PDB file of C-alpha atoms in Angstrom:
ATOM      1  CA  MET A   1       3.461  12.944   2.831  1.00  0.00           C
ATOM      2  CA  TYR A   2       4.645  16.387   3.804  1.00  0.00           C
ATOM      3  CA  PHE A   3       7.995  15.230   5.212  1.00  0.00           C
ATOM      4  CA  ASP A   4       9.092  14.877   1.590  1.00  0.00           C
ATOM      5  CA  ILE A   5       9.626  18.615   1.542  1.00  0.00           C
ATOM      6  CA  LEU A   6      12.340  18.288   4.172  1.00  0.00           C
ATOM      7  CA  MET A   7      14.119  15.191   2.878  1.00  0.00           C
ATOM      8  CA  VAL A   8      17.631  16.640   3.337  1.00  0.00           C
ATOM      9  CA  MET A   9      16.919  17.423   6.960  1.00  0.00           C
ATOM     10  CA  SER A  10      15.449  13.997   7.602  1.00  0.00           C
ATOM     11  CA  GLU A  11      18.389  12.144   6.045  1.00  0.00           C
ATOM     12  CA  ILE A  12      20.638  13.575   8.761  1.00  0.00           C
ATOM     13  CA  ILE A  13      18.341  12.068  11.395  1.00  0.00           C
ATOM     14  CA  GLU A  14      18.062   8.797   9.503  1.00  0.00           C
ATOM     15  CA  LYS A  15      21.854   8.302   9.523  1.00  0.00           C
ATOM     16  CA  GLU A  16      21.698   8.050  13.314  1.00  0.00           C
ATOM     17  CA  HIS A  17      19.447   5.015  12.931  1.00  0.00           C
ATOM     18  CA  GLU A  18      21.435   3.196  10.242  1.00  0.00           C
ATOM     19  CA  GLU A  19      23.427   1.096  12.725  1.00  0.00           C
ATOM     20  CA  MET A  20      20.128  -0.642  13.536  1.00  0.00           C
ATOM     21  CA  GLU A  21      19.398  -1.489   9.915  1.00  0.00           C
ATOM     22  CA  GLU A  22      20.221  -4.882   8.427  1.00  0.00           C
ATOM     23  CA  LYS A  23      21.396  -5.659   4.886  1.00  0.00           C
ATOM     24  CA  VAL A  24      18.674  -5.073   2.305  1.00  0.00           C
ATOM     25  CA  VAL A  25      17.912  -6.184  -1.203  1.00  0.00           C
ATOM     26  CA  GLU A  26      20.453  -7.661  -3.615  1.00  0.00           C
ATOM     27  CA  ASP A  27      21.209  -5.887  -6.877  1.00  0.00           C
ATOM     28  CA  LEU A  28      19.000  -6.813  -9.805  1.00  0.00           C
ATOM     29  CA  SER A  29      21.936  -8.307 -11.697  1.00  0.00           C
ATOM     30  CA  GLN A  30      22.838 -10.638  -8.835  1.00  0.00           C
ATOM     31  CA  LEU A  31      19.423 -12.198  -8.379  1.00  0.00           C
ATOM     32  CA  GLU A  32      18.455 -15.709  -9.440  1.00  0.00           C
ATOM     33  CA  LEU A  33      14.982 -17.036 -10.117  1.00  0.00           C
ATOM     34  CA  THR A  34      13.687 -19.587  -7.661  1.00  0.00           C
ATOM     35  CA  SER A  35      11.109 -22.272  -8.390  1.00  0.00           C
ATOM     36  CA  ASP A  36       7.579 -21.379  -7.350  1.00  0.00           C
ATOM     37  CA  SER A  37       7.114 -24.894  -6.027  1.00  0.00           C
ATOM     38  CA  GLU A  38       7.882 -23.642  -2.513  1.00  0.00           C
ATOM     39  CA  HIS A  39       4.456 -22.035  -2.317  1.00  0.00           C
ATOM     40  CA  SER A  40       1.694 -24.055  -0.750  1.00  0.00           C
ATOM     41  CA  SER A  41      -0.982 -25.438  -3.043  1.00  0.00           C
ATOM     42  CA  ASP A  42      -3.669 -23.242  -1.540  1.00  0.00           C
ATOM     43  CA  ASP A  43      -1.856 -20.193  -2.932  1.00  0.00           C
ATOM     44  CA  TYR A  44      -2.817 -21.252  -6.453  1.00  0.00           C
ATOM     45  CA  SER A  45      -6.570 -21.592  -6.239  1.00  0.00           C
ATOM     46  CA  THR A  46      -8.345 -21.593  -9.605  1.00  0.00           C
ATOM     47  CA  THR A  47     -11.789 -20.651 -10.814  1.00  0.00           C
ATOM     48  CA  THR A  48     -13.873 -21.526 -13.847  1.00  0.00           C
ATOM     49  CA  PRO A  49     -12.715 -19.298 -16.737  1.00  0.00           C
ATOM     50  CA  ILE A  50     -15.105 -16.531 -17.770  1.00  0.00           C
ATOM     51  CA  LYS A  51     -16.185 -16.818 -21.417  1.00  0.00           C
ATOM     52  CA  SER A  52     -18.350 -14.574 -23.573  1.00  0.00           C
ATOM     53  CA  LYS A  53     -21.622 -16.099 -24.761  1.00  0.00           C
ATOM     54  CA  LYS A  54     -23.714 -15.524 -27.877  1.00  0.00           C
ATOM     55  CA  PHE A  55     -27.376 -14.602 -27.514  1.00  0.00           C
ATOM     56  CA  ASN A  56     -30.196 -14.939 -30.040  1.00  0.00           C
ATOM     57  CA  THR A  57     -32.499 -12.450 -28.363  1.00  0.00           C
ATOM     58  CA  VAL A  58     -32.325  -9.449 -26.086  1.00  0.00           C
ATOM     59  CA  GLY A  59     -34.266 -11.491 -23.536  1.00  0.00           C
ATOM     60  CA  GLU A  60     -31.482 -14.085 -23.359  1.00  0.00           C
ATOM     61  CA  LEU A  61     -28.897 -11.334 -22.949  1.00  0.00           C
ATOM     62  CA  LYS A  62     -30.880  -9.707 -20.143  1.00  0.00           C
ATOM     63  CA  LYS A  63     -31.321 -13.053 -18.397  1.00  0.00           C
ATOM     64  CA  GLU A  64     -27.558 -13.638 -18.381  1.00  0.00           C
ATOM     65  CA  MET A  65     -26.824 -10.079 -17.287  1.00  0.00           C
ATOM     66  CA  SER A  66     -29.320 -10.438 -14.454  1.00  0.00           C
ATOM     67  CA  LYS A  67     -27.444 -13.538 -13.230  1.00  0.00           C
ATOM     68  CA  LEU A  68     -24.231 -11.509 -13.236  1.00  0.00           C
ATOM     69  CA  GLY A  69     -25.834  -8.644 -11.308  1.00  0.00           C
ATOM     70  CA  LEU A  70     -25.473  -6.174 -14.174  1.00  0.00           C
ATOM     71  CA  SER A  71     -27.800  -3.252 -14.817  1.00  0.00           C
ATOM     72  CA  LEU A  72     -30.516  -3.899 -17.416  1.00  0.00           C
ATOM     73  CA  LYS A  73     -31.044  -0.238 -18.267  1.00  0.00           C
ATOM     74  CA  GLY A  74     -30.570   0.993 -21.826  1.00  0.00           C
ATOM     75  CA  ASN A  75     -31.173  -0.226 -25.367  1.00  0.00           C
ATOM     76  CA  LYS A  76     -29.802  -3.357 -27.022  1.00  0.00           C
ATOM     77  CA  GLU A  77     -26.470  -1.797 -28.017  1.00  0.00           C
ATOM     78  CA  GLU A  78     -25.914  -0.369 -24.540  1.00  0.00           C
ATOM     79  CA  LEU A  79     -26.647  -3.757 -22.973  1.00  0.00           C
ATOM     80  CA  LYS A  80     -24.221  -5.513 -25.331  1.00  0.00           C
ATOM     81  CA  LYS A  81     -21.521  -2.948 -24.600  1.00  0.00           C
ATOM     82  CA  ARG A  82     -22.014  -3.307 -20.824  1.00  0.00           C
ATOM     83  CA  TYR A  83     -21.896  -7.107 -21.045  1.00  0.00           C
ATOM     84  CA  LYS A  84     -18.733  -7.125 -23.190  1.00  0.00           C
ATOM     85  CA  LYS A  85     -17.046  -4.673 -20.830  1.00  0.00           C
ATOM     86  CA  TYR A  86     -17.859  -6.942 -17.885  1.00  0.00           C
ATOM     87  CA  ILE A  87     -16.518 -10.038 -19.666  1.00  0.00           C
ATOM     88  CA  LYS A  88     -13.313  -8.246 -20.639  1.00  0.00           C
ATOM     89  CA  LYS A  89     -12.767  -7.153 -17.048  1.00  0.00           C
ATOM     90  CA  GLN A  90     -13.347 -10.680 -15.744  1.00  0.00           C
ATOM     91  CA  GLU A  91     -10.968 -12.144 -18.317  1.00  0.00           C
ATOM     92  CA  GLU A  92      -8.292  -9.701 -17.193  1.00  0.00           C
ATOM     93  CA  LYS A  93      -8.825 -10.710 -13.563  1.00  0.00           C
ATOM     94  CA  GLU A  94      -8.586 -14.375 -14.541  1.00  0.00           C
ATOM     95  CA  LYS A  95      -5.349 -13.704 -16.383  1.00  0.00           C
ATOM     96  CA  ASN A  96      -3.834 -11.922 -13.390  1.00  0.00           C
ATOM     97  CA  MET A  97      -4.848 -14.720 -11.015  1.00  0.00           C
ATOM     98  CA  HIS A  98      -2.572 -17.132 -12.845  1.00  0.00           C
ATOM     99  CA  LYS A  99       0.362 -14.777 -13.158  1.00  0.00           C
ATOM    100  CA  VAL A 100       3.083 -16.147 -10.906  1.00  0.00           C
ATOM    101  CA  ILE A 101       6.377 -14.443 -10.114  1.00  0.00           C
ATOM    102  CA  LYS A 102       9.164 -17.001 -10.067  1.00  0.00           C
ATOM    103  CA  LYS A 103      11.218 -15.337  -7.328  1.00  0.00           C
ATOM    104  CA  VAL A 104      10.200 -16.625  -3.899  1.00  0.00           C
ATOM    105  CA  GLN A 105      10.116 -13.726  -1.455  1.00  0.00           C
ATOM    106  CA  PRO A 106      10.781 -13.942   2.305  1.00  0.00           C
ATOM    107  CA  PHE A 107       7.213 -12.772   2.988  1.00  0.00           C
ATOM    108  CA  LYS A 108       3.842 -13.867   1.647  1.00  0.00           C
ATOM    109  CA  TYR A 109       2.456 -10.332   1.783  1.00  0.00           C
ATOM    110  CA  TYR A 110       3.774  -6.791   1.496  1.00  0.00           C
ATOM    111  CA  CYS A 111       1.585  -4.212   3.226  1.00  0.00           C
ATOM    112  CA  VAL A 112       2.218  -0.684   1.975  1.00  0.00           C
ATOM    113  CA  ILE A 113       1.342   2.195   4.306  1.00  0.00           C
ATOM    114  CA  ASP A 114       1.573   5.971   3.937  1.00  0.00           C
ATOM    115  CA  TYR A 115      -0.072   8.013   6.682  1.00  0.00           C
ATOM    116  CA  GLU A 116      -1.192  11.610   6.563  1.00  0.00           C
ATOM    117  CA  ALA A 117      -0.939  13.550   9.808  1.00  0.00           C
ATOM    118  CA  THR A 118      -1.774  16.895  11.353  1.00  0.00           C
ATOM    119  CA  CYS A 119       0.837  19.487  10.491  1.00  0.00           C
ATOM    120  CA  GLU A 120       1.634  23.174  10.330  1.00  0.00           C
ATOM    121  CA  GLU A 121       3.755  24.988   7.790  1.00  0.00           C
ATOM    122  CA  GLY A 122       7.367  25.484   8.860  1.00  0.00           C
ATOM    123  CA  GLN A 123       7.196  23.360  12.030  1.00  0.00           C
ATOM    124  CA  ALA A 124       8.250  20.012  10.543  1.00  0.00           C
ATOM    125  CA  PHE A 125       9.560  17.527  13.116  1.00  0.00           C
ATOM    126  CA  VAL A 126       8.787  19.596  16.210  1.00  0.00           C
ATOM    127  CA  TYR A 127       5.046  19.552  15.487  1.00  0.00           C
ATOM    128  CA  PRO A 128       3.029  17.060  17.610  1.00  0.00           C
ATOM    129  CA  ASN A 129       1.695  15.164  14.592  1.00  0.00           C
ATOM    130  CA  GLU A 130      -1.379  12.949  14.912  1.00  0.00           C
ATOM    131  CA  ILE A 131      -2.393  10.499  12.198  1.00  0.00           C
ATOM    132  CA  ILE A 132      -5.532  11.600  10.342  1.00  0.00           C
ATOM    133  CA  GLU A 133      -5.529   9.182   7.399  1.00  0.00           C
ATOM    134  CA  PHE A 134      -4.734   5.463   7.650  1.00  0.00           C
ATOM    135  CA  PRO A 135      -4.417   3.794   4.225  1.00  0.00           C
ATOM    136  CA  ALA A 136      -2.917   0.390   3.414  1.00  0.00           C
ATOM    137  CA  VAL A 137      -2.494  -1.674   0.247  1.00  0.00           C
ATOM    138  CA  LEU A 138      -1.805  -5.393   0.638  1.00  0.00           C
ATOM    139  CA  LEU A 139       0.183  -7.136  -2.123  1.00  0.00           C
ATOM    140  CA  ARG A 140       0.671 -10.866  -2.646  1.00  0.00           C
ATOM    141  CA  SER A 141       4.381 -11.487  -3.094  1.00  0.00           C
ATOM    142  CA  TYR A 142       4.165 -14.292  -5.647  1.00  0.00           C
ATOM    143  CA  THR A 143       1.881 -12.455  -8.067  1.00  0.00           C
ATOM    144  CA  GLY A 144       2.471  -8.816  -7.205  1.00  0.00           C
ATOM    145  CA  GLU A 145      -1.291  -8.297  -7.362  1.00  0.00           C
ATOM    146  CA  VAL A 146      -3.298  -6.191  -4.922  1.00  0.00           C
ATOM    147  CA  GLU A 147      -4.987  -8.536  -2.466  1.00  0.00           C
ATOM    148  CA  SER A 148      -6.978  -5.873  -0.629  1.00  0.00           C
ATOM    149  CA  GLU A 149      -7.039  -2.253   0.514  1.00  0.00           C
ATOM    150  CA  PHE A 150      -7.790  -0.575   3.843  1.00  0.00           C
ATOM    151  CA  HIS A 151      -8.667   3.081   4.276  1.00  0.00           C
ATOM    152  CA  GLU A 152     -10.058   5.133   7.145  1.00  0.00           C
ATOM    153  CA  TYR A 153      -9.757   8.689   8.373  1.00  0.00           C
ATOM    154  CA  VAL A 154      -8.758   9.284  11.989  1.00  0.00           C
ATOM    155  CA  LYS A 155     -10.003  11.881  14.466  1.00  0.00           C
ATOM    156  CA  PRO A 156      -7.071  13.718  16.115  1.00  0.00           C
ATOM    157  CA  LYS A 157      -7.274  13.842  19.898  1.00  0.00           C
ATOM    158  CA  ASN A 158      -5.012  16.671  21.048  1.00  0.00           C
ATOM    159  CA  ASN A 159      -5.401  19.076  18.124  1.00  0.00           C
ATOM    160  CA  PRO A 160      -8.835  18.230  16.705  1.00  0.00           C
ATOM    161  CA  VAL A 161      -9.054  21.312  14.462  1.00  0.00           C
ATOM    162  CA  LEU A 162      -7.003  20.928  11.276  1.00  0.00           C
ATOM    163  CA  THR A 163      -4.814  23.839  10.244  1.00  0.00           C
ATOM    164  CA  LYS A 164      -5.434  25.564   6.927  1.00  0.00           C
ATOM    165  CA  TYR A 165      -2.036  24.327   5.747  1.00  0.00           C
ATOM    166  CA  CYS A 166      -2.877  20.726   6.641  1.00  0.00           C
ATOM    167  CA  LYS A 167      -6.212  20.805   4.822  1.00  0.00           C
ATOM    168  CA  GLU A 168      -4.683  22.337   1.703  1.00  0.00           C
ATOM    169  CA  LEU A 169      -1.739  19.924   1.682  1.00  0.00           C
ATOM    170  CA  THR A 170      -3.626  16.686   2.289  1.00  0.00           C
ATOM    171  CA  GLY A 171      -7.047  17.506   0.870  1.00  0.00           C
ATOM    172  CA  ILE A 172      -8.580  16.141   4.073  1.00  0.00           C
ATOM    173  CA  THR A 173     -11.559  18.102   5.367  1.00  0.00           C
ATOM    174  CA  GLN A 174     -12.544  18.922   8.919  1.00  0.00           C
ATOM    175  CA  GLU A 175     -15.795  17.028   8.376  1.00  0.00           C
ATOM    176  CA  GLN A 176     -13.923  13.851   7.421  1.00  0.00           C
ATOM    177  CA  VAL A 177     -11.896  13.739  10.626  1.00  0.00           C
ATOM    178  CA  ASP A 178     -14.802  14.896  12.796  1.00  0.00           C
ATOM    179  CA  GLY A 179     -16.813  11.907  11.602  1.00  0.00           C
ATOM    180  CA  ALA A 180     -13.967   9.441  12.085  1.00  0.00           C
ATOM    181  CA  ASP A 181     -12.937   7.262  15.035  1.00  0.00           C
ATOM    182  CA  TYR A 182      -9.941   7.947  17.254  1.00  0.00           C
ATOM    183  CA  PHE A 183      -6.711   6.129  16.425  1.00  0.00           C
ATOM    184  CA  PRO A 184      -7.017   3.170  18.853  1.00  0.00           C
ATOM    185  CA  GLU A 185     -10.348   2.198  17.289  1.00  0.00           C
ATOM    186  CA  VAL A 186      -9.088   2.640  13.729  1.00  0.00           C
ATOM    187  CA  LEU A 187      -6.063   0.515  14.614  1.00  0.00           C
ATOM    188  CA  LYS A 188      -8.443  -2.256  15.717  1.00  0.00           C
ATOM    189  CA  HIS A 189     -10.252  -1.978  12.381  1.00  0.00           C
ATOM    190  CA  PHE A 190      -6.912  -2.235  10.577  1.00  0.00           C
ATOM    191  CA  GLU A 191      -5.933  -5.335  12.543  1.00  0.00           C
ATOM    192  CA  ALA A 192      -9.318  -6.940  11.864  1.00  0.00           C
ATOM    193  CA  TRP A 193      -8.831  -6.272   8.149  1.00  0.00           C
ATOM    194  CA  LEU A 194      -5.278  -7.629   8.042  1.00  0.00           C
ATOM    195  CA  SER A 195      -6.232 -10.652  10.146  1.00  0.00           C
ATOM    196  CA  GLN A 196      -8.368 -11.849   7.237  1.00  0.00           C
ATOM    197  CA  PHE A 197      -5.123 -12.668   5.434  1.00  0.00           C
ATOM    198  CA  SER A 198      -2.552 -13.293   8.161  1.00  0.00           C
ATOM    199  CA  ASP A 199      -2.569 -14.322  11.803  1.00  0.00           C
ATOM    200  CA  PHE A 200      -1.592 -11.745  14.424  1.00  0.00           C
ATOM    201  CA  PRO A 201       1.182 -10.559  14.792  1.00  0.00           C
ATOM    202  CA  TYR A 202       1.479 -10.901  10.999  1.00  0.00           C
ATOM    203  CA  GLU A 203       4.874 -12.576  10.781  1.00  0.00           C
ATOM    204  CA  ASN A 204       4.418 -13.358   7.080  1.00  0.00           C
ATOM    205  CA  VAL A 205       3.680  -9.701   6.313  1.00  0.00           C
ATOM    206  CA  CYS A 206       6.357  -7.105   5.585  1.00  0.00           C
ATOM    207  CA  PHE A 207       5.235  -3.514   6.103  1.00  0.00           C
ATOM    208  CA  VAL A 208       6.541  -1.077   3.494  1.00  0.00           C
ATOM    209  CA  THR A 209       6.840   2.713   3.727  1.00  0.00           C
ATOM    210  CA  ASP A 210       8.287   5.502   1.602  1.00  0.00           C
ATOM    211  CA  GLY A 211      11.093   6.486   3.972  1.00  0.00           C
ATOM    212  CA  PRO A 212      11.358   5.830   7.724  1.00  0.00           C
ATOM    213  CA  TRP A 213       8.955   8.459   9.028  1.00  0.00           C
ATOM    214  CA  ASP A 214       5.531   6.793   8.924  1.00  0.00           C
ATOM    215  CA  ILE A 215       6.317   3.961  11.319  1.00  0.00           C
ATOM    216  CA  ARG A 216       9.360   5.382  13.096  1.00  0.00           C
ATOM    217  CA  ASP A 217       7.939   8.821  13.864  1.00  0.00           C
ATOM    218  CA  PHE A 218       4.207   9.058  13.149  1.00  0.00           C
ATOM    219  CA  ILE A 219       3.370   5.808  14.933  1.00  0.00           C
ATOM    220  CA  GLN A 220       5.524   6.745  17.926  1.00  0.00           C
ATOM    221  CA  LYS A 221       3.953  10.197  18.253  1.00  0.00           C
ATOM    222  CA  GLN A 222       0.487   8.743  17.803  1.00  0.00           C
ATOM    223  CA  CYS A 223       0.992   6.070  20.448  1.00  0.00           C
ATOM    224  CA  VAL A 224       2.083   8.752  22.904  1.00  0.00           C
ATOM    225  CA  ALA A 225      -0.916  10.923  22.007  1.00  0.00           C
ATOM    226  CA  SER A 226      -3.305   7.970  22.345  1.00  0.00           C
ATOM    227  CA  ASP A 227      -1.556   6.596  25.450  1.00  0.00           C
ATOM    228  CA  ILE A 228      -1.128   3.119  23.943  1.00  0.00           C
ATOM    229  CA  LYS A 229       1.831   0.821  23.380  1.00  0.00           C
ATOM    230  CA  ARG A 230       3.518   0.640  20.010  1.00  0.00           C
ATOM    231  CA  PRO A 231       2.009  -2.317  18.091  1.00  0.00           C
ATOM    232  CA  VAL A 232       4.382  -5.282  18.226  1.00  0.00           C
ATOM    233  CA  TYR A 233       4.315  -5.632  14.434  1.00  0.00           C
ATOM    234  CA  PHE A 234       5.586  -2.056  13.969  1.00  0.00           C
ATOM    235  CA  TYR A 235       9.135  -2.611  15.218  1.00  0.00           C
ATOM    236  CA  SER A 236      10.688  -3.616  11.894  1.00  0.00           C
ATOM    237  CA  TRP A 237       9.712  -2.839   8.328  1.00  0.00           C
ATOM    238  CA  LEU A 238      10.986  -2.056   4.822  1.00  0.00           C
ATOM    239  CA  ASN A 239      12.079   1.457   3.880  1.00  0.00           C
ATOM    240  CA  LEU A 240      11.387   1.430   0.134  1.00  0.00           C
ATOM    241  CA  ARG A 241      13.708   4.349  -0.595  1.00  0.00           C
ATOM    242  CA  LYS A 242      16.647   2.441   0.829  1.00  0.00           C
ATOM    243  CA  ALA A 243      15.692  -0.797  -0.955  1.00  0.00           C
ATOM    244  CA  PHE A 244      15.265   1.070  -4.239  1.00  0.00           C
ATOM    245  CA  LYS A 245      18.669   2.700  -3.875  1.00  0.00           C
ATOM    246  CA  TYR A 246      20.370  -0.665  -3.344  1.00  0.00           C
ATOM    247  CA  ALA A 247      18.465  -2.399  -6.129  1.00  0.00           C
ATOM    248  CA  PHE A 248      19.541   0.140  -8.735  1.00  0.00           C
ATOM    249  CA  ARG A 249      22.951   1.004  -7.236  1.00  0.00           C
ATOM    250  CA  LEU A 250      22.050   4.654  -6.871  1.00  0.00           C
ATOM    251  CA  LYS A 251      24.184   7.200  -5.034  1.00  0.00           C
ATOM    252  CA  ASN A 252      21.264   8.708  -3.158  1.00  0.00           C
ATOM    253  CA  GLN A 253      17.779   7.749  -2.088  1.00  0.00           C
ATOM    254  CA  LYS A 254      14.989   9.013  -4.319  1.00  0.00           C
ATOM    255  CA  ARG A 255      11.631  10.533  -3.474  1.00  0.00           C
ATOM    256  CA  LEU A 256       8.385   8.894  -4.553  1.00  0.00           C
ATOM    257  CA  ASN A 257       8.027  10.750  -7.858  1.00  0.00           C
ATOM    258  CA  GLU A 258      11.698  10.166  -8.651  1.00  0.00           C
ATOM    259  CA  MET A 259      11.398   6.423  -8.041  1.00  0.00           C
ATOM    260  CA  LEU A 260       8.342   6.277 -10.281  1.00  0.00           C
ATOM    261  CA  ALA A 261      10.148   8.181 -13.039  1.00  0.00           C
ATOM    262  CA  HIS A 262      13.182   5.907 -12.722  1.00  0.00           C
ATOM    263  CA  ILE A 263      11.048   2.908 -13.700  1.00  0.00           C
ATOM    264  CA  GLY A 264       9.079   4.759 -16.353  1.00  0.00           C
ATOM    265  CA  LEU A 265       5.943   5.555 -14.360  1.00  0.00           C
ATOM    266  CA  THR A 266       4.174   8.746 -13.336  1.00  0.00           C
ATOM    267  CA  PHE A 267       2.184   9.533 -10.210  1.00  0.00           C
ATOM    268  CA  GLU A 268      -1.494   8.623 -10.415  1.00  0.00           C
ATOM    269  CA  GLY A 269      -4.017  10.542  -8.315  1.00  0.00           C
ATOM    270  CA  ARG A 270      -3.520  13.414  -5.884  1.00  0.00           C
ATOM    271  CA  GLU A 271      -0.165  13.877  -4.166  1.00  0.00           C
ATOM    272  CA  HIS A 272      -0.343  13.907  -0.357  1.00  0.00           C
ATOM    273  CA  CYS A 273      -3.624  12.018  -0.443  1.00  0.00           C
ATOM    274  CA  GLY A 274      -2.664   9.107   1.787  1.00  0.00           C
ATOM    275  CA  LEU A 275      -4.474   6.461  -0.247  1.00  0.00           C
ATOM    276  CA  ASP A 276      -3.129   7.734  -3.583  1.00  0.00           C
ATOM    277  CA  ASP A 277       0.403   7.937  -2.173  1.00  0.00           C
ATOM    278  CA  THR A 278       0.065   4.386  -0.865  1.00  0.00           C
ATOM    279  CA  ARG A 279      -1.172   3.059  -4.198  1.00  0.00           C
ATOM    280  CA  ASN A 280       1.742   4.659  -6.025  1.00  0.00           C
ATOM    281  CA  ILE A 281       4.255   3.260  -3.548  1.00  0.00           C
ATOM    282  CA  ALA A 282       2.621  -0.132  -4.107  1.00  0.00           C
ATOM    283  CA  ARG A 283       3.196   0.237  -7.863  1.00  0.00           C
ATOM    284  CA  ILE A 284       6.931   0.511  -7.214  1.00  0.00           C
ATOM    285  CA  VAL A 285       6.846  -2.549  -4.951  1.00  0.00           C
ATOM    286  CA  GLN A 286       4.994  -4.420  -7.696  1.00  0.00           C
ATOM    287  CA  PHE A 287       7.703  -3.476 -10.196  1.00  0.00           C
ATOM    288  CA  LEU A 288      10.448  -4.759  -7.894  1.00  0.00           C
ATOM    289  CA  LEU A 289       8.565  -7.994  -7.225  1.00  0.00           C
ATOM    290  CA  GLU A 290       7.957  -8.565 -10.926  1.00  0.00           C
ATOM    291  CA  ASN A 291      11.667  -8.036 -11.577  1.00  0.00           C
ATOM    292  CA  SER A 292      12.653 -10.570  -8.907  1.00  0.00           C
ATOM    293  CA  VAL A 293      14.182  -8.146  -6.423  1.00  0.00           C
ATOM    294  CA  THR A 294      14.297  -9.739  -2.983  1.00  0.00           C
ATOM    295  CA  LEU A 295      12.529  -7.419  -0.562  1.00  0.00           C
ATOM    296  CA  LYS A 296      13.551  -7.755   3.083  1.00  0.00           C
ATOM    297  CA  LYS A 297      12.974  -5.638   6.158  1.00  0.00           C
ATOM    298  CA  ASN A 298      15.774  -3.098   6.394  1.00  0.00           C
ATOM    299  CA  ILE A 299      14.942  -0.871   9.343  1.00  0.00           C
ATOM    300  CA  GLU A 300      14.235  -1.578  12.997  1.00  0.00           C
ATOM    301  CA  TYR A 301      12.847   0.613  15.746  1.00  0.00           C
ATOM    302  CA  ASN A 302      14.901   0.734  18.924  1.00  0.00           C
ATOM    303  CA  ARG A 303      13.005  -1.230  21.581  1.00  0.00           C
ATOM    304  CA  ALA A 304      14.936   0.377  24.422  1.00  0.00           C
TER     305      ALA A 304
END
């Protein structure tokens, strides 16, 4: 997200909002594991384990692959390789399904969001940003696994033509936003997606962002541009930078790449691509969940 470039400037603004923020995560060394028995039984659904089979003929192999919906193109060795790759992938999924994090979190889901918005070089906060990419990654708190992803582009209403700077920074094309829906419609799609996992207004979901800007500023500007009310579920959320700082007892908040490096990871994908940014933020959340860091909402938007 392009606000990263002006982090120093934004921290001055953020300090004005800190009186609204509640206490955040405990330090790693102070945390205790909690029994996973507090989860409901439906959270631990099981499936029949996937096992590799032996085949006497190519016909038997093709028959099994057909049942699994696999392509039957190629020679015998190619078929065997494709089948083994499928089985290995299914075994890995099965393994992850039964991975349970012992620390019970205050929320069942963590929904990571990182918008991309219209922008112009050098204008920063004074620019009338409109959201043009709406990505979200939903994590289950007790496994840390990705439950689902949402991704749509958004057509800007007031400034429909993207600046050269915006296109180069985000990688988003004019054609992608021209073919997209306006924000109110995309927001409905997002709510329909999230409602598959949680009932509106998503009280068991904690929204997570890299810094305060996405929900504090982008959403507010977008609601004004679209002439709609701020969604009720976007009044409190988790600022990952602040949580990360507290968890590791750091002097200052770190940017996305710095947080990744701190836990031994590197950025995957294209920076300032909303979906790639969101996935990388989710990787940090997964690390904190797996290391039993309690993740609570730590920022609230002024309702006045």
